[in-house]
């Protein structure tokens, strides 16, 4: 069985929430990146119409969307690995993983 594709996201701007599990998160892509890594802005508690992808927990429930290990995402969610630019408050830590779902409406 083939392992699921792993999307790589470099977060160039992030909110100052510090990963609070009670916060909803989404991504807006900048259109830039290098290699297979896409650059994105991480948004928190933002109206869905401003988001390209929404971060969801692996189990699809309202639990923490951030994982320190590689989760198994439920379809239609996609697996993503996150790195944080040095000038974000989230930089310097271990890499994080989450599941992404494409936003198809407001």
Coordinates of C-alpha atoms in Angstrom, one line a residue:
X1 CA 0.0 0.0 0.0
X2 CA 1.4 3.4 -1.0
X3 CA 1.9 6.0 1.7
X4 CA -0.2 9.1 1.4
X5 CA 1.4 12.2 -0.2
X6 CA 2.8 14.6 2.3
X7 CA 2.3 18.3 1.5
X8 CA 5.0 20.6 2.8
X9 CA 4.0 24.1 4.0
X10 CA 6.2 26.9 5.1
X11 CA 4.3 29.3 7.3
X12 CA 5.6 32.8 6.7
X13 CA 3.1 34.5 9.0
X14 CA 1.3 33.1 12.0
X15 CA -1.0 34.4 14.7
X16 CA 0.2 34.8 18.3
X17 CA -2.0 31.9 19.6
X18 CA 0.9 29.6 20.1
X19 CA -1.1 26.6 18.9
X20 CA -4.0 26.8 21.4
X21 CA -6.2 23.7 20.8
X22 CA -9.4 25.7 21.1
X23 CA -8.5 27.8 18.1
X24 CA -9.6 27.1 14.5
X25 CA -6.9 27.5 11.9
X26 CA -6.8 27.8 8.1
X27 CA -4.3 28.6 5.4
X28 CA -4.1 31.2 2.6
X29 CA -1.3 30.4 0.1
X30 CA 1.0 33.1 -1.2
X31 CA 1.7 31.4 -4.5
X32 CA 5.4 31.3 -3.7
X33 CA 7.6 28.5 -2.4
X34 CA 10.7 26.5 -3.3
X35 CA 10.7 23.0 -4.5
X36 CA 7.7 21.1 -3.2
X37 CA 7.2 23.5 -0.2
X38 CA 4.4 26.0 -0.5
X39 CA 4.4 29.3 1.4
X40 CA 1.3 30.2 3.3
X41 CA -0.1 32.5 5.9
X42 CA -1.7 30.7 8.9
X43 CA -4.9 32.4 10.1
X44 CA -6.8 31.8 13.3
X45 CA -10.5 32.1 14.0
X46 CA -11.0 33.6 10.5
X47 CA -14.1 33.6 8.3
X48 CA -13.9 30.6 5.9
X49 CA -14.2 32.8 2.8
X50 CA -10.6 34.0 3.6
X51 CA -9.2 30.5 3.6
X52 CA -7.9 28.2 0.9
X53 CA -7.5 25.1 3.2
X54 CA -8.9 24.4 6.7
X55 CA -6.8 22.5 9.3
X56 CA -8.7 19.6 10.8
X57 CA -7.9 17.0 13.4
X58 CA -7.0 13.5 12.2
X59 CA -10.1 12.0 13.8
X60 CA -12.4 14.7 12.3
X61 CA -13.5 15.8 15.7
X62 CA -13.1 19.1 17.5
X63 CA -9.7 18.1 19.0
X64 CA -6.2 19.5 18.5
X65 CA -5.4 20.0 14.8
X66 CA -1.6 20.1 15.5
X67 CA 0.3 16.8 15.8
X68 CA 3.9 16.2 16.6
X69 CA 3.9 12.8 14.8
X70 CA 2.6 11.9 11.4
X71 CA -1.2 11.4 11.7
X72 CA -3.5 9.4 9.5
X73 CA -5.9 11.8 7.9
X74 CA -9.5 10.8 7.1
X75 CA -10.5 11.2 3.5
X76 CA -11.0 13.8 2.0
X77 CA -8.3 15.4 4.3
X78 CA -4.7 15.6 3.1
X79 CA -1.6 15.2 5.2
X80 CA 0.7 18.2 5.6
X81 CA 4.0 18.9 7.3
X82 CA 4.5 22.4 8.6
X83 CA 7.7 24.5 9.0
X84 CA 7.6 28.0 10.4
X85 CA 9.7 30.9 9.1
X86 CA 12.2 32.3 11.7
X87 CA 10.3 35.6 12.1
X88 CA 7.1 33.9 13.3
X89 CA 6.4 33.3 17.0
X90 CA 6.1 29.6 16.2
X91 CA 9.6 29.2 14.8
X92 CA 12.3 27.2 16.5
X93 CA 10.1 24.3 17.6
X94 CA 9.8 20.8 16.2
X95 CA 7.9 20.3 13.0
X96 CA 4.2 19.9 13.2
X97 CA 1.7 18.0 11.2
X98 CA -2.0 18.5 10.4
X99 CA -4.7 17.4 8.1
X100 CA -6.0 19.8 5.5
X101 CA -9.4 20.1 3.8
X102 CA -9.9 22.3 0.8
X103 CA -12.4 25.1 1.5
X104 CA -15.3 25.0 -1.0
X105 CA -17.4 27.9 0.2
X106 CA -18.0 30.5 2.8

